[in-house]
mmCIF file of C-alpha atoms and ligand atoms in Angstrom:
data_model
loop_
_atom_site.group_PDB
_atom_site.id
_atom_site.type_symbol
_atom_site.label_atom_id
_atom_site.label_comp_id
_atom_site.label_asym_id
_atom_site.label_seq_id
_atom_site.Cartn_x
_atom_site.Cartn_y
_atom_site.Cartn_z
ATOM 1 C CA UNK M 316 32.576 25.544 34.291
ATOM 2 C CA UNK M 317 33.369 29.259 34.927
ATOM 3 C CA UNK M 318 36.723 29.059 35.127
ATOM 4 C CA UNK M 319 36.458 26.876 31.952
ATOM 5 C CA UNK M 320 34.524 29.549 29.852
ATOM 6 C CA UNK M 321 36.527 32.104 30.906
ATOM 7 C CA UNK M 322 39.559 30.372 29.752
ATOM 8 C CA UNK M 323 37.812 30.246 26.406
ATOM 9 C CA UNK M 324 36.979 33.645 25.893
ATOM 10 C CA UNK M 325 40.427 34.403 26.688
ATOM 11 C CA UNK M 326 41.761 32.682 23.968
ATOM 12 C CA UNK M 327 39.324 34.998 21.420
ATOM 13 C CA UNK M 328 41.261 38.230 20.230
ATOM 14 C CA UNK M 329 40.658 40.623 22.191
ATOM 15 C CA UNK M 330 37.784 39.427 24.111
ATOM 16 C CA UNK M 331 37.399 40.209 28.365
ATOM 17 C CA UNK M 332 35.270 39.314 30.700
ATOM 18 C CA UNK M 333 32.891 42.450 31.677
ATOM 19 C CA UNK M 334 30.952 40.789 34.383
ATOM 20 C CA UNK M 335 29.630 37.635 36.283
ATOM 21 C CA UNK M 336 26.387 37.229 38.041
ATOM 22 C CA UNK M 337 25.039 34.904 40.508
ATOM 23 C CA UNK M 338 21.861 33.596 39.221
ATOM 24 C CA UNK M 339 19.274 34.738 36.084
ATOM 25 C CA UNK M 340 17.909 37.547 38.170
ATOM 26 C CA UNK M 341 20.319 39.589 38.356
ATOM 27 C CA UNK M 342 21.439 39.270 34.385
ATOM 28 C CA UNK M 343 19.399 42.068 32.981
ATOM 29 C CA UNK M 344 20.539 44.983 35.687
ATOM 30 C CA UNK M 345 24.168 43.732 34.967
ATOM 31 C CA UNK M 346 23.821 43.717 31.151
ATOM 32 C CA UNK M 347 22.703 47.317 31.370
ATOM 33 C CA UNK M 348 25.517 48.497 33.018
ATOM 34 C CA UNK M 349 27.895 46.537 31.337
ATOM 35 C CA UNK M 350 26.840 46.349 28.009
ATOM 36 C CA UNK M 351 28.714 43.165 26.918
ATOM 37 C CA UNK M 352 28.927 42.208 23.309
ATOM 38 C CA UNK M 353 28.051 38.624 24.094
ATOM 39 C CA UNK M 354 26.471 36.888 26.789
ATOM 40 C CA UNK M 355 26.522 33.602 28.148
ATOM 41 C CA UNK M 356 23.745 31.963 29.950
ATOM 42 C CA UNK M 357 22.021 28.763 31.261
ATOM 43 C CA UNK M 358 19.340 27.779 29.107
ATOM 44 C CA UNK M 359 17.485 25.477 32.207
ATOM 45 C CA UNK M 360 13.457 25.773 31.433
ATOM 46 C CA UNK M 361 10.609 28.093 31.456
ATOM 47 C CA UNK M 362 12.851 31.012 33.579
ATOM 48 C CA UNK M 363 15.455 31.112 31.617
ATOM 49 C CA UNK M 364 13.463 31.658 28.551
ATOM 50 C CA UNK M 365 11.777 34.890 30.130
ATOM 51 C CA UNK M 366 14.997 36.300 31.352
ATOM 52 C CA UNK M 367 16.261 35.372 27.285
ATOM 53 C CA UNK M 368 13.514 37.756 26.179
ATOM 54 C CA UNK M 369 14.023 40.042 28.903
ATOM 55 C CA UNK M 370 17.884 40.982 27.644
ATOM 56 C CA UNK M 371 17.434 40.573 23.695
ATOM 57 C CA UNK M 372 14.223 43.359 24.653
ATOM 58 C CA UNK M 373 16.433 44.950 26.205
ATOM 59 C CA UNK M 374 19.977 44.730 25.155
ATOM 60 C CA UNK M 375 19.252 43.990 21.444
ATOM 61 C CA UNK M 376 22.994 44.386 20.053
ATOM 62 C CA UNK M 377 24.135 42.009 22.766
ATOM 63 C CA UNK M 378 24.215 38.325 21.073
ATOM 64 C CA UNK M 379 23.221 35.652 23.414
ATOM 65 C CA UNK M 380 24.641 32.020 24.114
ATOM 66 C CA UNK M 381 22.705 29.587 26.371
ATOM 67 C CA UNK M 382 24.176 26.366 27.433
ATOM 68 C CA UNK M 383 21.740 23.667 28.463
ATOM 69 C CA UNK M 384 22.415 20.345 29.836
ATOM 70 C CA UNK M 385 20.513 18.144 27.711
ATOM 71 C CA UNK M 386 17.540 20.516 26.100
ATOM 72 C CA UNK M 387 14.314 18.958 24.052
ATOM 73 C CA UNK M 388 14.210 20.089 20.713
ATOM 74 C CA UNK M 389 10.968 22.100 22.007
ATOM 75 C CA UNK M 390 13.366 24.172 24.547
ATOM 76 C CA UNK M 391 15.803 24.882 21.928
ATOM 77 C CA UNK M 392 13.327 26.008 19.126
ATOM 78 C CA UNK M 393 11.751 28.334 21.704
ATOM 79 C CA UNK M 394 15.312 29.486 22.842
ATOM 80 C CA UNK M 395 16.208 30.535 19.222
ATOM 81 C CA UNK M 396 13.215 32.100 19.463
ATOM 82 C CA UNK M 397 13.411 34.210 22.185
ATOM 83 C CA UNK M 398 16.616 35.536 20.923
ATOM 84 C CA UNK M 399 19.640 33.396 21.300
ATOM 85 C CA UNK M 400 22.138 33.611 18.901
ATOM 86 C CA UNK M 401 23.883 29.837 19.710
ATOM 87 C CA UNK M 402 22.647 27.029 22.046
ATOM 88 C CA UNK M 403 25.732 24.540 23.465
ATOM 89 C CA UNK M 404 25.650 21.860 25.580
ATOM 90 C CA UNK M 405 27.847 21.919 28.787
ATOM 91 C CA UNK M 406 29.406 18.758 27.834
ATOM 92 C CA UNK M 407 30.320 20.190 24.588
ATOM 93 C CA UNK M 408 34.260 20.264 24.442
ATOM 94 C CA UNK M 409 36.223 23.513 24.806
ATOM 95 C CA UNK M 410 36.701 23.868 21.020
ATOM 96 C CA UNK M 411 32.724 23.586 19.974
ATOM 97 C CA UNK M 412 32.504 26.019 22.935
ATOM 98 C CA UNK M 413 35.501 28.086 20.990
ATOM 99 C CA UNK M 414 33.362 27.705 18.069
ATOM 100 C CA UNK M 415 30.422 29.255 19.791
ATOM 101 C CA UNK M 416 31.708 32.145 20.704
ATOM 102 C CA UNK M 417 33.274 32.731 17.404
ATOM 103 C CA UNK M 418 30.141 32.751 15.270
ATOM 104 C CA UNK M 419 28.320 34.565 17.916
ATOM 105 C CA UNK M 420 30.481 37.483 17.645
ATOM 106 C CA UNK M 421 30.633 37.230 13.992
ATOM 107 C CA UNK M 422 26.910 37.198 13.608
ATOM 108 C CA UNK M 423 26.496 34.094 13.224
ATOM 109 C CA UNK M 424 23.687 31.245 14.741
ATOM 110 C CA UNK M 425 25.626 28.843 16.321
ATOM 111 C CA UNK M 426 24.323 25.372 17.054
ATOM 112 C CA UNK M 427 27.373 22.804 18.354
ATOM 113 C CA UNK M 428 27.568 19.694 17.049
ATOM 114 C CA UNK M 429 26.374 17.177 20.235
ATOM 115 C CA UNK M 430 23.004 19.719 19.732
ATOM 116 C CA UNK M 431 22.598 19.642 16.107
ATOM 117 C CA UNK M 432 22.798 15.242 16.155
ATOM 118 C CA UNK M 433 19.032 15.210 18.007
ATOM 119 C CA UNK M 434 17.754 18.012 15.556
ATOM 120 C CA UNK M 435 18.677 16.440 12.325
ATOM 121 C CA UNK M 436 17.505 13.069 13.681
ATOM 122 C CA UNK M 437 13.690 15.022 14.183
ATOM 123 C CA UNK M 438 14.239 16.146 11.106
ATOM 124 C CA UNK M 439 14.960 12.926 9.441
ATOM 125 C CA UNK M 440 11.839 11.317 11.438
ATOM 126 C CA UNK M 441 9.583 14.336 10.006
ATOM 127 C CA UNK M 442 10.699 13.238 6.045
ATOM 128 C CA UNK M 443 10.274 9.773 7.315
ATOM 129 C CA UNK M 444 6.825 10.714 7.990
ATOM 130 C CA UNK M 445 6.318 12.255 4.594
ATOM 131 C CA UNK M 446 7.279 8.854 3.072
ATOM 132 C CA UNK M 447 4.191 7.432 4.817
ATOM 133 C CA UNK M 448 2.389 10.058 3.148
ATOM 134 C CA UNK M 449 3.979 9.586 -0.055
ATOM 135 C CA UNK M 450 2.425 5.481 0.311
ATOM 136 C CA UNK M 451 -0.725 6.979 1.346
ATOM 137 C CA UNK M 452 -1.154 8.976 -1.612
ATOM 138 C CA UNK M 453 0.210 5.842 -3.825
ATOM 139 C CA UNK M 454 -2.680 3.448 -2.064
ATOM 140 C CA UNK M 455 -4.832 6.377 -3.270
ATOM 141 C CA UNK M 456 -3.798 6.680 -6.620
ATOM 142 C CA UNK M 457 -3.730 3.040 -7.209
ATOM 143 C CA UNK M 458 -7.403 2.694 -5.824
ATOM 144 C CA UNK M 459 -8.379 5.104 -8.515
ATOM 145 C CA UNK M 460 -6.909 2.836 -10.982
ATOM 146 C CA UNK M 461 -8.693 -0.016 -10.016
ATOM 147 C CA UNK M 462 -12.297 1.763 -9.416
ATOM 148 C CA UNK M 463 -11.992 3.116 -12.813
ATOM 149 C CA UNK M 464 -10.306 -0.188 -14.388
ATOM 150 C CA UNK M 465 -12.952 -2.365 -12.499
ATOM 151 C CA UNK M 466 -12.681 -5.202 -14.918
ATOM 152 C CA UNK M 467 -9.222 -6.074 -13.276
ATOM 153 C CA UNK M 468 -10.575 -6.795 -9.562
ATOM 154 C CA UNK M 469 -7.511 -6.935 -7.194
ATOM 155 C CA UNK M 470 -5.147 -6.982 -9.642
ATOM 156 C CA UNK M 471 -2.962 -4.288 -8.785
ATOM 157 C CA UNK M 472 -3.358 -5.719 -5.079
ATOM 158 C CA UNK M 473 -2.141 -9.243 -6.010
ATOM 159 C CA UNK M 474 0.370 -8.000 -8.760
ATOM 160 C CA UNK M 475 2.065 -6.215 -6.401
ATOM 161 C CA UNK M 476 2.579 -9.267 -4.070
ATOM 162 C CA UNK M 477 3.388 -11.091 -6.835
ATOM 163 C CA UNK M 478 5.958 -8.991 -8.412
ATOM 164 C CA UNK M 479 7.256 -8.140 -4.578
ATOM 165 C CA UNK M 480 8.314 -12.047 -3.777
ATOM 166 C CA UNK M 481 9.397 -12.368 -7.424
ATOM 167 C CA UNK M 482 11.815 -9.403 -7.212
ATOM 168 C CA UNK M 483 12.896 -10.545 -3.789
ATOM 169 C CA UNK M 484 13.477 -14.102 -5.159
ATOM 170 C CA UNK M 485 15.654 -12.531 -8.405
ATOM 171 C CA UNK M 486 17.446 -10.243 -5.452
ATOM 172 C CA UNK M 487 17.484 -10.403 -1.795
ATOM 173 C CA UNK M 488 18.580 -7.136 -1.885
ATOM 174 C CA UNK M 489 15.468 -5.926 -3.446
ATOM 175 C CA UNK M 490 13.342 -6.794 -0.423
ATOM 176 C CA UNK M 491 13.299 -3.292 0.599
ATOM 177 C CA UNK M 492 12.912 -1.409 -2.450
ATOM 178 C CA UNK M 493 10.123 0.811 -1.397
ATOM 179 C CA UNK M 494 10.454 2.864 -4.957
ATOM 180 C CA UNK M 495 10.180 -0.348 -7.052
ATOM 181 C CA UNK M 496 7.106 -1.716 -4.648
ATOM 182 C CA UNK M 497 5.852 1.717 -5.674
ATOM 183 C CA UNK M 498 6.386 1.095 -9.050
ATOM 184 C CA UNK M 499 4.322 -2.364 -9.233
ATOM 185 C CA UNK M 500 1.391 -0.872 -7.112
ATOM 186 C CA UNK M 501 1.641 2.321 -9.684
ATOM 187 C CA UNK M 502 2.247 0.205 -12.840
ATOM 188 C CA UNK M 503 -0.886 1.185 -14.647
ATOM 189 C CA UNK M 504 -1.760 4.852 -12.908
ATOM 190 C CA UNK M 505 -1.607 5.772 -16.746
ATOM 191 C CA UNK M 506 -4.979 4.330 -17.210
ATOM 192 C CA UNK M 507 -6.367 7.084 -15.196
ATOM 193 C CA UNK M 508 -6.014 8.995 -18.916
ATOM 194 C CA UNK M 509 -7.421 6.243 -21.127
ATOM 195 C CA UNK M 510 -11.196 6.706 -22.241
ATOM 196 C CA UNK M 511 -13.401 4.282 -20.765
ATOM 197 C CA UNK M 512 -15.138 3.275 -23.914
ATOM 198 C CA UNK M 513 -11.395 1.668 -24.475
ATOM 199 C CA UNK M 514 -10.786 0.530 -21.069
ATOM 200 C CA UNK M 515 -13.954 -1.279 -20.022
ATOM 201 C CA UNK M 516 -14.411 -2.753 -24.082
ATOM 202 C CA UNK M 517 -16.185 -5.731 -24.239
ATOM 203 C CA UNK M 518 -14.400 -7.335 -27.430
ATOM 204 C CA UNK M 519 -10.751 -6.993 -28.816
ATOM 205 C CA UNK M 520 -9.680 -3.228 -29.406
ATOM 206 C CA UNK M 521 -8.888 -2.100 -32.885
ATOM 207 C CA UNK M 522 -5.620 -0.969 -34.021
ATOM 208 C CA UNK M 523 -5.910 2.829 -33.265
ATOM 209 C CA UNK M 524 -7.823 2.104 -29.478
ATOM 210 C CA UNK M 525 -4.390 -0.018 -28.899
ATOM 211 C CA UNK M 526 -2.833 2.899 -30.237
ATOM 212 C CA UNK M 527 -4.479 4.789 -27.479
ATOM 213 C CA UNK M 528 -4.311 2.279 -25.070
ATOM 214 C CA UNK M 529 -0.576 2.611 -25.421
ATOM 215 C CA UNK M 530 0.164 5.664 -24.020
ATOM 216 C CA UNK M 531 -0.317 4.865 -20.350
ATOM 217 C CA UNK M 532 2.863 3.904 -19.858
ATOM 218 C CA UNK M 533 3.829 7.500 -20.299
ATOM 219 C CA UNK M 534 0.862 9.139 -18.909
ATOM 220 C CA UNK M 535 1.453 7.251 -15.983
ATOM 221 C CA UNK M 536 5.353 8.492 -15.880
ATOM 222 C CA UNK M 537 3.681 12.239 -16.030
ATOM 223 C CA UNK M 538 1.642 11.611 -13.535
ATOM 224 C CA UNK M 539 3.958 10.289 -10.513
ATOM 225 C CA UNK M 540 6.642 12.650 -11.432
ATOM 226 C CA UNK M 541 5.557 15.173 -9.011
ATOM 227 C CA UNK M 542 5.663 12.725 -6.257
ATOM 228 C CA UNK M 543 9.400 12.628 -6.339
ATOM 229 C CA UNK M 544 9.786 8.860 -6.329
ATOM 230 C CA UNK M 545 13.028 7.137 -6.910
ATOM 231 C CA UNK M 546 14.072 5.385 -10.244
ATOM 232 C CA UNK M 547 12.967 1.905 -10.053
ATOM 233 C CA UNK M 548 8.976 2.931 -9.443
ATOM 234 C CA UNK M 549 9.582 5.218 -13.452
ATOM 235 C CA UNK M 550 10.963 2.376 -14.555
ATOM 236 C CA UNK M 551 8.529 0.036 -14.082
ATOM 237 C CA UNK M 552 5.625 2.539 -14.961
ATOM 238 C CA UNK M 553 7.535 3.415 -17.887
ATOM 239 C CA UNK M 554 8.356 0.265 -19.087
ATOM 240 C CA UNK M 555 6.200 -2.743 -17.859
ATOM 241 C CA UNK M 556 4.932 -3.533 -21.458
ATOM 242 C CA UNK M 557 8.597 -3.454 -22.788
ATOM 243 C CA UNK M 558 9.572 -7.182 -24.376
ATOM 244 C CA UNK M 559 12.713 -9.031 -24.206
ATOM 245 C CA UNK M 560 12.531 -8.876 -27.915
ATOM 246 C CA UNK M 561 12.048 -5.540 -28.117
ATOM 247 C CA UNK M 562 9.190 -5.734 -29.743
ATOM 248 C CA UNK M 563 7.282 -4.005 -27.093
ATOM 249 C CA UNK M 564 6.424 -0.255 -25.871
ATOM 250 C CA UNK M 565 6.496 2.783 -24.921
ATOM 251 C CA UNK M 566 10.634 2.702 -25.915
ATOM 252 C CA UNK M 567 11.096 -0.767 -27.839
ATOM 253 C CA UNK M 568 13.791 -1.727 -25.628
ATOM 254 C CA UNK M 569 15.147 -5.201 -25.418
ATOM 255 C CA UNK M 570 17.167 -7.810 -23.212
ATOM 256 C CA UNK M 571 18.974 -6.187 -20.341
ATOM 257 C CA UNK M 572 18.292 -2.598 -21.601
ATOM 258 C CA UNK M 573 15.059 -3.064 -19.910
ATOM 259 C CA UNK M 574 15.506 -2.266 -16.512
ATOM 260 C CA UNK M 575 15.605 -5.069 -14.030
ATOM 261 C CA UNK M 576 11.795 -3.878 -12.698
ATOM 262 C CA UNK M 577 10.250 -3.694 -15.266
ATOM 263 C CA UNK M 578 11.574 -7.245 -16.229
ATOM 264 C CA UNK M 579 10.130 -8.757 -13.324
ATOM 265 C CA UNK M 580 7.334 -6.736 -13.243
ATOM 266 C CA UNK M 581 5.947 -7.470 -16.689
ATOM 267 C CA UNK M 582 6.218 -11.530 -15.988
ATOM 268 C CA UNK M 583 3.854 -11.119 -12.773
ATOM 269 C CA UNK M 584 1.651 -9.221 -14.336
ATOM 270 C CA UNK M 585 0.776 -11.511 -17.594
ATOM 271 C CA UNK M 586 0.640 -14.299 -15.499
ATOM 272 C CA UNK M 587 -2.202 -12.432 -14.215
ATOM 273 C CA UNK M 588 -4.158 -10.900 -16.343
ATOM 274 C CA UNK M 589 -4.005 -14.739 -18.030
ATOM 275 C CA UNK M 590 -5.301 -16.108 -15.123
ATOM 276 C CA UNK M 591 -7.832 -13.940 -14.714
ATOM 277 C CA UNK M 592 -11.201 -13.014 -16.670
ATOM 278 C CA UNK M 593 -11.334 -10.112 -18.797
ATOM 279 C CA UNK M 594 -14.005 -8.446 -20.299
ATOM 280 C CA UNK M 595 -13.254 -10.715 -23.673
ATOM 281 C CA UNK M 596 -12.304 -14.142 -22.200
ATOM 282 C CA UNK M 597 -12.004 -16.315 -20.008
ATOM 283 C CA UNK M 598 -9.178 -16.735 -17.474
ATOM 284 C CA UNK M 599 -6.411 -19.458 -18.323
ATOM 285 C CA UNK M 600 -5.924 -22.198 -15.424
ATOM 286 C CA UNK M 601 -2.874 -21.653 -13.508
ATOM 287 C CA UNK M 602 -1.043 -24.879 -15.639
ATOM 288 C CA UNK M 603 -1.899 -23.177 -18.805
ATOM 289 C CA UNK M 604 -1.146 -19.532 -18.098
ATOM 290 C CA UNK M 605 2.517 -21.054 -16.715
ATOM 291 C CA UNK M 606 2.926 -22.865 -19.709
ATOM 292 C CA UNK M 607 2.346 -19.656 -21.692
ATOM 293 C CA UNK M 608 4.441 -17.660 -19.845
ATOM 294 C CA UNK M 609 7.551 -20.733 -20.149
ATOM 295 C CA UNK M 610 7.145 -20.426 -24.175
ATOM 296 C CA UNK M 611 6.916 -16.349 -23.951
ATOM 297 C CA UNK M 612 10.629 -16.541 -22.254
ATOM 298 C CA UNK M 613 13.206 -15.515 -24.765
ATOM 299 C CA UNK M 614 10.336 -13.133 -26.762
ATOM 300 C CA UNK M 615 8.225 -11.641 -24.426
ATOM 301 C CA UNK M 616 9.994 -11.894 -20.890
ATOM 302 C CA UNK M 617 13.484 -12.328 -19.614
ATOM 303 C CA UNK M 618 14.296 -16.039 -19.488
ATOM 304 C CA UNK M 619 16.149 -16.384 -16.122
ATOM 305 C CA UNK M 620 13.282 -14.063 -14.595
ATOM 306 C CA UNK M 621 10.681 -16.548 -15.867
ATOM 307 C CA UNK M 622 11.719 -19.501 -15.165
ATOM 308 C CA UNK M 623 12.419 -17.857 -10.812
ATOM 309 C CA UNK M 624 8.659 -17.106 -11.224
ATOM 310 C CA UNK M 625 7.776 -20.981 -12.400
ATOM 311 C CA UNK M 626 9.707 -22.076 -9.641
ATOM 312 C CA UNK M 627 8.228 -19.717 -7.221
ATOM 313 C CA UNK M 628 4.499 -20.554 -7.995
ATOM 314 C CA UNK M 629 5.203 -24.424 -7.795
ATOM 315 C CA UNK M 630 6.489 -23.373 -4.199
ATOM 316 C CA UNK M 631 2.803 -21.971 -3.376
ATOM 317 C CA UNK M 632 3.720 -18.358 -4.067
ATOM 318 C CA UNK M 633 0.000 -18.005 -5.505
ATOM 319 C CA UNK M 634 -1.267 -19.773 -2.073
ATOM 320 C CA UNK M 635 1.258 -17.231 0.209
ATOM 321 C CA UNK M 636 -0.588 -14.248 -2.254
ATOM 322 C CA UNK M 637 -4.166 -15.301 -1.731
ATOM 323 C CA UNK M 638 -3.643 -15.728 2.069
ATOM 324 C CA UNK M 639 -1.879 -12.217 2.351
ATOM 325 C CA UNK M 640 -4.653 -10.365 0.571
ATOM 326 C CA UNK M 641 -7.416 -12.365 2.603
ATOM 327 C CA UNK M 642 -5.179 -10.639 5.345
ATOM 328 C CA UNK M 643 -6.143 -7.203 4.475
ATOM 329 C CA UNK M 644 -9.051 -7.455 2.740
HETATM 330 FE FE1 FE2 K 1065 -0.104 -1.575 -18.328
#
């Protein structure tokens, strides 16, 4: 491995070998006296790291690479802090270890590349994390939809599950979409800004509370923009009461211009709220709300999207719902 470095610093202009020690000890004294620009070391545990501190104290100019056999990210964040300038491995190849040196004596931090893999990775894991926080805050956010909505029950709950094996029904490929699960689970947030007088109403609003009623769509868009969410969860907060007629709101959008979400969102959901009371009514049986919903296709919803959801329910999609929210209940 000596013999090996040495060849490498060679092969920097004008770069020599000062001096070699035995073991850690001995590094400081040596340092002194030589003064090297850069110095190599093994970066091998709690030692190492005091002899690290010892010659940045007391050789501050001197920039410091430590090679380590395989280090935790733990040993490497408290090597960079105790003054190393770049961390390789010792299976790194003799141009990363080139590469080193390099940015060492330019100033730079060097981390090689076989060392930088397990980093990002912890990194990665850490945003991953924040996504769970991200859902956390959604469960929240939703919950404070449906305390202040309480007419609706579960509905957000059972839309959601609904709208989940719909979308994944329309597009295996959608299985996964956290953003648009978002989306469904966020699809009225909006209401959060609605008066209650209008919200909990007992009879049929009047033209200027639908007027208000109305603007969730976009209060809701305002309000999960600082989450950072992807696409599909806007669009469906944006645009669940959108009609394939375009005779719908916030942005009177029709047909295909509606985005796929929303599309399949906005069938779920009416079946629904038919099914269920509301303040005003009664709840629709299950026949009657999906014979509704089959003469709403080609004005209200997407036709191909409604008649996946018919076929769905007659394959006990309602049943599959039911038993998964007994599940968490
Ligand atoms: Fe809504």
């Amino acid at each position: 491995m000596r013999d090996c470095l040495k060849l490498i610093v060679g092969g920097l202009d004008g770069a020599k070998v000062v001096g070699e020690v035995a073991g850690p000890l001995d590094l400081v004294p040596e340092a002194f006296r030589t003064r090297p620009q850069i110095i190599l070391m093994d970066l091998a545990g709690p030692a190492s790291l005091q002899v690290l501190r010892d010659v940045s104290a007391t050789l501050p100019e001197a920039r410091v690479i430590c090679l380590a056999d395989a280090p935790s990210d733990q040993l490497v964040q408290a090597a960079v802090a105790a003054g190393a300038n770049g961390i390789a491995l010792k299976s790194d190849s003799p141009d990363q270890l080139f590469n080193a040196f390099e940015g060492a004596r330019d100033g730079r931090r060097t981390l090689t590349a076989g060392l930088a893999a397990p980093i990002l990775q912890h990194y990665l894991e850490i945003l991953n994390r924040k996504r769970v926080t991200d859902a956390a805050i959604i469960e929240t956010l939703a919950a404070a939809v449906d305390a202040k909505d309480a007419s609706t029950g579960r509905h957000i709950q059972r839309v959601g599950h609904l709208a989940a094996s719909l979308a994944t029904y329309i597009d295996p490929a959608l299985e996964n979409n956290d953003d648009m699960r978002y989306g469904f689970v966020l699809h009225d947030v909006g209401k959060i800004g609605i008066p209650e007088a209008i919200l909990l109403k007992e009879s049929p609003l009047d033209e200027e509370e639908w007027a208000i009623m109305r603007t969730h769509p976009l209060i809701g868009v305002n309000i999960i923009a600082p989450l950072g969410l992807g696409d599909e969860a806007g669009q469906v907060v944006r645009h669940h009461h959108e009609r394939w007629d375009g005779g719908g709101y916030p942005d009177r959008l029709d047909r295909y211009d509606i985005p796929l979400a929303a599309r399949i969102f906005t069938v779920a959901d009416t079946f629904d709220a038919m099914t269920n009371d509301r303040p005003y009514r009664q709840g629709l049986s299950i026949d009657e709300a999906l014979r509704e919903i089959g003469l709403k296709a080609k004005s209200q919803f997407d036709p191909g999207i409604t008649e996946g959801f018919i076929d769905l329910v007659s394959d006990g999609m309602l049943e599959a719902t039911a038993a998964a929210l007994e599940a968490t209940a």
